[in-house]
Amino acid sequence: MITLSDDLGHLSYVVTGDGPPVVLVHAGIADHHMWDAAVPALAERHTVIRYDLRGFGQSAPPSGPFSETDDLCRLLDHLGHERVRLVGASWGGRVAVDFTLTHPGRVHSLALLAAPWPGYDWSAEMIAYDEAETRALASGDLDAAVDTNLDMWVRGPARAWEDVATGLADRLREPIRTSLVNQDVVGEHSQGVVRGDLSGISVPALVGIGKLDVADFQDIARRYAAEIPGAALVEFPTAAHLIAMDAPAELTAALAPFLAR
């Protein structure tokens, strides 16, 4: 990976392929490797840019106040891309929304995969997950906190572990561990989400959701699809929260005509 250094640390990124630029923003329990299975097909026609958010993967945790949207803007300036296609998963989807609201002229199209909704009234299931993670971290049991996240976001509420692709959980253990270790400092310094009117988003938009994902996120996906003008809702029957890892071929097939616009 290549690093982009600044006063707050550094961002690590990788670029693959050639063509109109596509930026993939990873989920909050992952890093840029969550897109590995989707990149080869996308890179046949696009310059595919992946990076690790601050405090994730190989990017340093922040040493002071920062903005995820500023980071992305800085990376695009560094790479010389004025306008890009944005694809964000989970927390990365919210980063993509915020970037689109803040820098609308720099976004050609927007794809959201299981993005969260700020201020959402979470279900008892989600609250129980959060409490379980908090208890594990408070007791110093990082392994238990990792397992709690794997159960919620990789296995999901609708399937057993034997129905999850072999090795998928193991690929995410270290990224989840890194995110948990750094989450306090990231939360302390992050300037938070951008509040804006989704009806003002005028670029083509695609909203994806796994049918095996938590019910809250299925509801949120429909909300994004309803609020963003002209957004298309695409459901992935075999995917839970991490569509790019559960159903990479189906995802790239759905994205191909969308990104070609």
Tab-separated table of C-alpha atoms in Angstrom:
chain	number	residue	atom	x	y	z
A	1	MET	CA	0.000	0.000	0.000
A	2	ILE	CA	0.957	3.642	-0.480
A	3	THR	CA	0.658	6.188	2.301
A	4	LEU	CA	-0.465	9.807	2.237
A	5	SER	CA	0.997	11.593	5.258
A	6	ASP	CA	-0.251	14.717	7.001
A	7	ASP	CA	-0.079	16.382	10.396
A	8	LEU	CA	-2.553	13.863	11.854
A	9	GLY	CA	-0.743	10.709	10.765
A	10	HIS	CA	-1.174	8.903	7.470
A	11	LEU	CA	-3.767	7.307	5.213
A	12	SER	CA	-2.938	4.089	3.395
A	13	TYR	CA	-4.402	3.433	-0.038
A	14	VAL	CA	-4.105	1.211	-3.093
A	15	VAL	CA	-5.023	1.884	-6.726
A	16	THR	CA	-5.882	-0.852	-9.252
A	17	GLY	CA	-6.900	-0.747	-12.913
A	18	ASP	CA	-7.465	2.045	-15.391
A	19	GLY	CA	-10.472	4.080	-16.486
A	20	PRO	CA	-13.012	6.370	-14.790
A	21	PRO	CA	-12.180	6.469	-11.065
A	22	VAL	CA	-14.235	4.522	-8.524
A	23	VAL	CA	-13.611	4.952	-4.790
A	24	LEU	CA	-14.554	2.094	-2.451
A	25	VAL	CA	-15.007	3.060	1.221
A	26	HIS	CA	-14.945	0.150	3.658
A	27	ALA	CA	-17.230	-0.760	6.563
A	28	GLY	CA	-16.512	0.093	10.191
A	29	ILE	CA	-15.558	-3.499	11.042
A	30	ALA	CA	-13.268	-3.943	8.056
A	31	ASP	CA	-10.529	-2.340	5.995
A	32	HIS	CA	-9.794	-2.008	2.277
A	33	HIS	CA	-9.434	-5.801	1.937
A	34	MET	CA	-13.211	-6.248	2.267
A	35	TRP	CA	-13.378	-5.316	-1.441
A	36	ASP	CA	-10.746	-7.827	-2.610
A	37	ALA	CA	-13.181	-10.161	-4.376
A	38	ALA	CA	-14.953	-7.307	-6.164
A	39	VAL	CA	-11.905	-5.394	-7.385
A	40	PRO	CA	-10.790	-7.564	-10.345
A	41	ALA	CA	-14.097	-7.167	-12.185
A	42	LEU	CA	-14.345	-3.456	-11.392
A	43	ALA	CA	-10.735	-2.809	-12.404
A	44	GLU	CA	-11.371	-4.121	-15.916
A	45	ARG	CA	-13.040	-0.791	-16.737
A	46	HIS	CA	-12.203	1.544	-13.876
A	47	THR	CA	-9.411	2.966	-11.786
A	48	VAL	CA	-10.351	1.443	-8.435
A	49	ILE	CA	-9.217	3.372	-5.358
A	50	ARG	CA	-9.365	1.773	-1.924
A	51	TYR	CA	-8.112	3.291	1.296
A	52	ASP	CA	-8.196	2.599	5.007
A	53	LEU	CA	-10.053	5.170	7.086
A	54	ARG	CA	-8.105	6.671	9.984
A	55	GLY	CA	-7.683	4.104	12.740
A	56	PHE	CA	-8.541	1.192	10.433
A	57	GLY	CA	-6.318	-1.266	8.600
A	58	GLN	CA	-2.933	0.264	7.895
A	59	SER	CA	-3.967	3.902	8.363
A	60	ALA	CA	-2.776	5.528	11.568
A	61	PRO	CA	-5.284	6.487	14.260
A	62	PRO	CA	-5.844	10.259	14.349
A	63	SER	CA	-3.686	12.439	16.563
A	64	GLY	CA	-6.141	15.335	16.518
A	65	PRO	CA	-9.526	16.503	15.172
A	66	PHE	CA	-10.277	15.280	11.679
A	67	SER	CA	-13.086	14.886	9.175
A	68	GLU	CA	-13.631	11.763	7.082
A	69	THR	CA	-14.876	13.941	4.242
A	70	ASP	CA	-11.750	16.114	4.394
A	71	ASP	CA	-9.611	12.981	4.324
A	72	LEU	CA	-11.328	11.720	1.191
A	73	CYS	CA	-11.063	15.132	-0.445
A	74	ARG	CA	-7.348	15.249	0.359
A	75	LEU	CA	-6.824	11.783	-1.096
A	76	LEU	CA	-8.616	12.654	-4.330
A	77	ASP	CA	-6.600	15.849	-4.670
A	78	HIS	CA	-3.411	13.868	-4.108
A	79	LEU	CA	-4.393	11.385	-6.827
A	80	GLY	CA	-5.544	14.114	-9.215
A	81	HIS	CA	-9.203	13.069	-9.476
A	82	GLU	CA	-11.705	15.886	-9.607
A	83	ARG	CA	-14.857	13.762	-9.856
A	84	VAL	CA	-15.384	10.127	-8.864
A	85	ARG	CA	-17.916	7.357	-8.501
A	86	LEU	CA	-18.364	6.596	-4.802
A	87	VAL	CA	-19.256	3.198	-3.327
A	88	GLY	CA	-19.506	2.958	0.465
A	89	ALA	CA	-20.306	0.026	2.741
A	90	SER	CA	-21.888	0.438	6.186
A	91	TRP	CA	-19.992	3.266	7.941
A	92	GLY	CA	-18.164	3.830	4.664
A	93	GLY	CA	-21.576	4.403	3.099
A	94	ARG	CA	-22.243	7.196	5.557
A	95	VAL	CA	-18.842	8.705	4.726
A	96	ALA	CA	-19.859	8.580	1.066
A	97	VAL	CA	-23.172	10.321	1.829
A	98	ASP	CA	-21.405	13.013	3.830
A	99	PHE	CA	-18.860	13.567	1.072
A	100	THR	CA	-21.635	13.890	-1.509
A	101	LEU	CA	-23.465	16.443	0.642
A	102	THR	CA	-20.272	18.413	1.296
A	103	HIS	CA	-18.671	18.189	-2.154
A	104	PRO	CA	-21.525	17.534	-4.602
A	105	GLY	CA	-19.486	18.667	-7.592
A	106	ARG	CA	-16.913	15.955	-6.986
A	107	VAL	CA	-19.309	12.994	-7.091
A	108	HIS	CA	-20.420	11.434	-10.369
A	109	SER	CA	-22.574	8.735	-8.762
A	110	LEU	CA	-23.219	7.282	-5.326
A	111	ALA	CA	-23.738	3.673	-4.216
A	112	LEU	CA	-24.639	2.900	-0.595
A	113	LEU	CA	-24.433	-0.626	0.807
A	114	ALA	CA	-26.074	-1.006	4.227
A	115	ALA	CA	-25.240	2.528	5.326
A	116	PRO	CA	-26.354	3.665	8.814
A	117	TRP	CA	-28.822	6.488	9.413
A	118	PRO	CA	-27.834	9.166	11.972
A	119	GLY	CA	-30.213	9.296	14.932
A	120	TYR	CA	-32.001	6.078	13.953
A	121	ASP	CA	-34.263	4.556	16.628
A	122	TRP	CA	-32.429	1.243	16.954
A	123	SER	CA	-34.231	-2.008	17.732
A	124	ALA	CA	-33.798	-4.054	20.903
A	125	GLU	CA	-31.592	-6.426	18.899
A	126	MET	CA	-29.175	-3.636	17.997
A	127	ILE	CA	-29.160	-2.257	21.531
A	128	ALA	CA	-28.372	-5.715	22.913
A	129	TYR	CA	-25.454	-6.043	20.474
A	130	ASP	CA	-24.064	-2.660	21.517
A	131	GLU	CA	-24.385	-3.528	25.200
A	132	ALA	CA	-22.631	-6.868	24.680
A	133	GLU	CA	-19.719	-5.196	22.907
A	134	THR	CA	-19.494	-2.526	25.610
A	135	ARG	CA	-19.433	-5.151	28.377
A	136	ALA	CA	-16.707	-7.128	26.665
A	137	LEU	CA	-14.515	-4.084	26.139
A	138	ALA	CA	-15.089	-2.826	29.678
A	139	SER	CA	-13.908	-6.177	31.029
A	140	GLY	CA	-10.845	-6.133	28.788
A	141	ASP	CA	-12.041	-9.130	26.754
A	142	LEU	CA	-11.177	-7.977	23.253
A	143	ASP	CA	-11.695	-11.465	21.807
A	144	ALA	CA	-15.285	-11.514	23.091
A	145	ALA	CA	-15.906	-8.095	21.567
A	146	VAL	CA	-14.551	-9.339	18.232
A	147	ASP	CA	-16.806	-12.407	18.385
A	148	THR	CA	-19.819	-10.212	19.180
A	149	ASN	CA	-19.175	-8.213	16.007
A	150	LEU	CA	-18.613	-11.317	13.912
A	151	ASP	CA	-21.937	-12.746	15.082
A	152	MET	CA	-23.822	-9.558	14.321
A	153	TRP	CA	-22.257	-8.402	11.065
A	154	VAL	CA	-20.752	-11.483	9.424
A	155	ARG	CA	-23.123	-14.297	10.418
A	156	GLY	CA	-26.110	-11.990	10.886
A	157	PRO	CA	-29.461	-12.772	12.490
A	158	ALA	CA	-30.823	-14.977	9.718
A	159	ARG	CA	-28.283	-17.774	9.250
A	160	ALA	CA	-26.035	-20.233	11.068
A	161	TRP	CA	-22.246	-20.185	10.877
A	162	GLU	CA	-22.252	-23.229	8.608
A	163	ASP	CA	-24.061	-21.088	6.035
A	164	VAL	CA	-21.253	-18.479	6.020
A	165	ALA	CA	-18.438	-18.868	3.498
A	166	THR	CA	-15.438	-20.705	4.926
A	167	GLY	CA	-12.725	-18.350	6.119
A	168	LEU	CA	-14.814	-15.192	5.985
A	169	ALA	CA	-14.832	-14.662	9.746
A	170	ASP	CA	-11.080	-15.285	9.980
A	171	ARG	CA	-10.422	-12.623	7.347
A	172	LEU	CA	-12.197	-10.056	9.496
A	173	ARG	CA	-10.865	-10.869	12.966
A	174	GLU	CA	-7.795	-8.638	12.707
A	175	PRO	CA	-9.582	-5.692	11.033
A	176	ILE	CA	-12.290	-5.803	13.718
A	177	ARG	CA	-9.657	-5.987	16.448
A	178	THR	CA	-7.881	-2.944	15.004
A	179	SER	CA	-11.113	-0.968	14.774
A	180	LEU	CA	-12.029	-1.799	18.384
A	181	VAL	CA	-8.584	-0.867	19.699
A	182	ASN	CA	-8.756	2.497	17.949
A	183	GLN	CA	-12.459	3.311	18.243
A	184	ASP	CA	-12.143	5.552	21.304
A	185	VAL	CA	-9.491	7.808	19.784
A	186	VAL	CA	-11.321	7.857	16.434
A	187	GLY	CA	-14.579	8.760	18.187
A	188	GLU	CA	-12.845	11.453	20.237
A	189	HIS	CA	-11.331	13.222	17.238
A	190	SER	CA	-13.876	12.600	14.457
A	191	GLN	CA	-15.995	15.642	13.671
A	192	GLY	CA	-18.977	13.367	13.111
A	193	VAL	CA	-21.576	13.073	10.381
A	194	VAL	CA	-22.700	15.841	8.072
A	195	ARG	CA	-26.309	16.912	8.408
A	196	GLY	CA	-27.882	17.705	5.087
A	197	ASP	CA	-30.956	17.293	2.940
A	198	LEU	CA	-30.781	14.033	1.026
A	199	SER	CA	-33.362	15.360	-1.429
A	200	GLY	CA	-30.633	17.683	-2.690
A	201	ILE	CA	-28.499	14.793	-3.943
A	202	SER	CA	-28.801	15.002	-7.703
A	203	VAL	CA	-26.369	12.319	-8.885
A	204	PRO	CA	-27.408	8.785	-9.846
A	205	ALA	CA	-27.731	6.716	-6.680
A	206	LEU	CA	-27.939	3.005	-5.903
A	207	VAL	CA	-28.875	1.626	-2.484
A	208	GLY	CA	-27.976	-1.990	-1.757
A	209	ILE	CA	-29.093	-4.177	1.113
A	210	GLY	CA	-28.520	-7.806	2.061
A	211	LYS	CA	-31.725	-9.710	2.716
A	212	LEU	CA	-29.944	-11.547	5.548
A	213	ASP	CA	-28.896	-8.312	7.258
A	214	VAL	CA	-30.292	-6.900	10.503
A	215	ALA	CA	-33.883	-5.670	10.050
A	216	ASP	CA	-32.885	-2.134	11.080
A	217	PHE	CA	-30.534	-1.826	8.112
A	218	GLN	CA	-33.109	-3.183	5.699
A	219	ASP	CA	-35.466	-0.452	6.903
A	220	ILE	CA	-32.733	2.179	6.649
A	221	ALA	CA	-31.890	1.130	3.088
A	222	ARG	CA	-35.483	1.689	2.042
A	223	ARG	CA	-35.391	5.064	3.748
A	224	TYR	CA	-32.296	6.111	1.789
A	225	ALA	CA	-33.875	4.866	-1.432
A	226	ALA	CA	-37.006	6.915	-0.696
A	227	GLU	CA	-35.174	10.080	0.359
A	228	ILE	CA	-32.570	10.290	-2.417
A	229	PRO	CA	-34.300	11.328	-5.660
A	230	GLY	CA	-34.309	8.588	-8.268
A	231	ALA	CA	-32.307	6.134	-6.167
A	232	ALA	CA	-32.539	2.469	-7.147
A	233	LEU	CA	-32.912	-0.141	-4.393
A	234	VAL	CA	-31.112	-3.440	-5.038
A	235	GLU	CA	-31.575	-6.425	-2.713
A	236	PHE	CA	-29.000	-9.210	-2.403
A	237	PRO	CA	-30.726	-12.432	-1.257
A	238	THR	CA	-27.592	-14.293	-0.125
A	239	ALA	CA	-25.870	-11.419	1.686
A	240	ALA	CA	-25.899	-10.209	5.264
A	241	HIS	CA	-24.326	-6.872	6.229
A	242	LEU	CA	-21.126	-7.101	4.165
A	243	ILE	CA	-22.470	-7.482	0.633
A	244	ALA	CA	-19.060	-7.146	-1.012
A	245	MET	CA	-17.807	-10.180	0.907
A	246	ASP	CA	-20.954	-12.336	0.843
A	247	ALA	CA	-21.946	-11.725	-2.769
A	248	PRO	CA	-19.087	-10.077	-4.719
A	249	ALA	CA	-20.162	-11.377	-8.132
A	250	GLU	CA	-23.750	-10.214	-7.649
A	251	LEU	CA	-22.514	-6.850	-6.401
A	252	THR	CA	-20.201	-6.209	-9.325
A	253	ALA	CA	-22.964	-7.252	-11.735
A	254	ALA	CA	-25.296	-4.714	-10.127
A	255	LEU	CA	-22.656	-2.000	-10.091
A	256	ALA	CA	-21.378	-2.473	-13.662
A	257	PRO	CA	-24.228	-0.698	-15.534
A	258	PHE	CA	-24.601	1.841	-12.745
A	259	LEU	CA	-20.930	2.840	-12.799
A	260	ALA	CA	-20.913	2.926	-16.612
A	261	ARG	CA	-23.338	5.851	-16.707
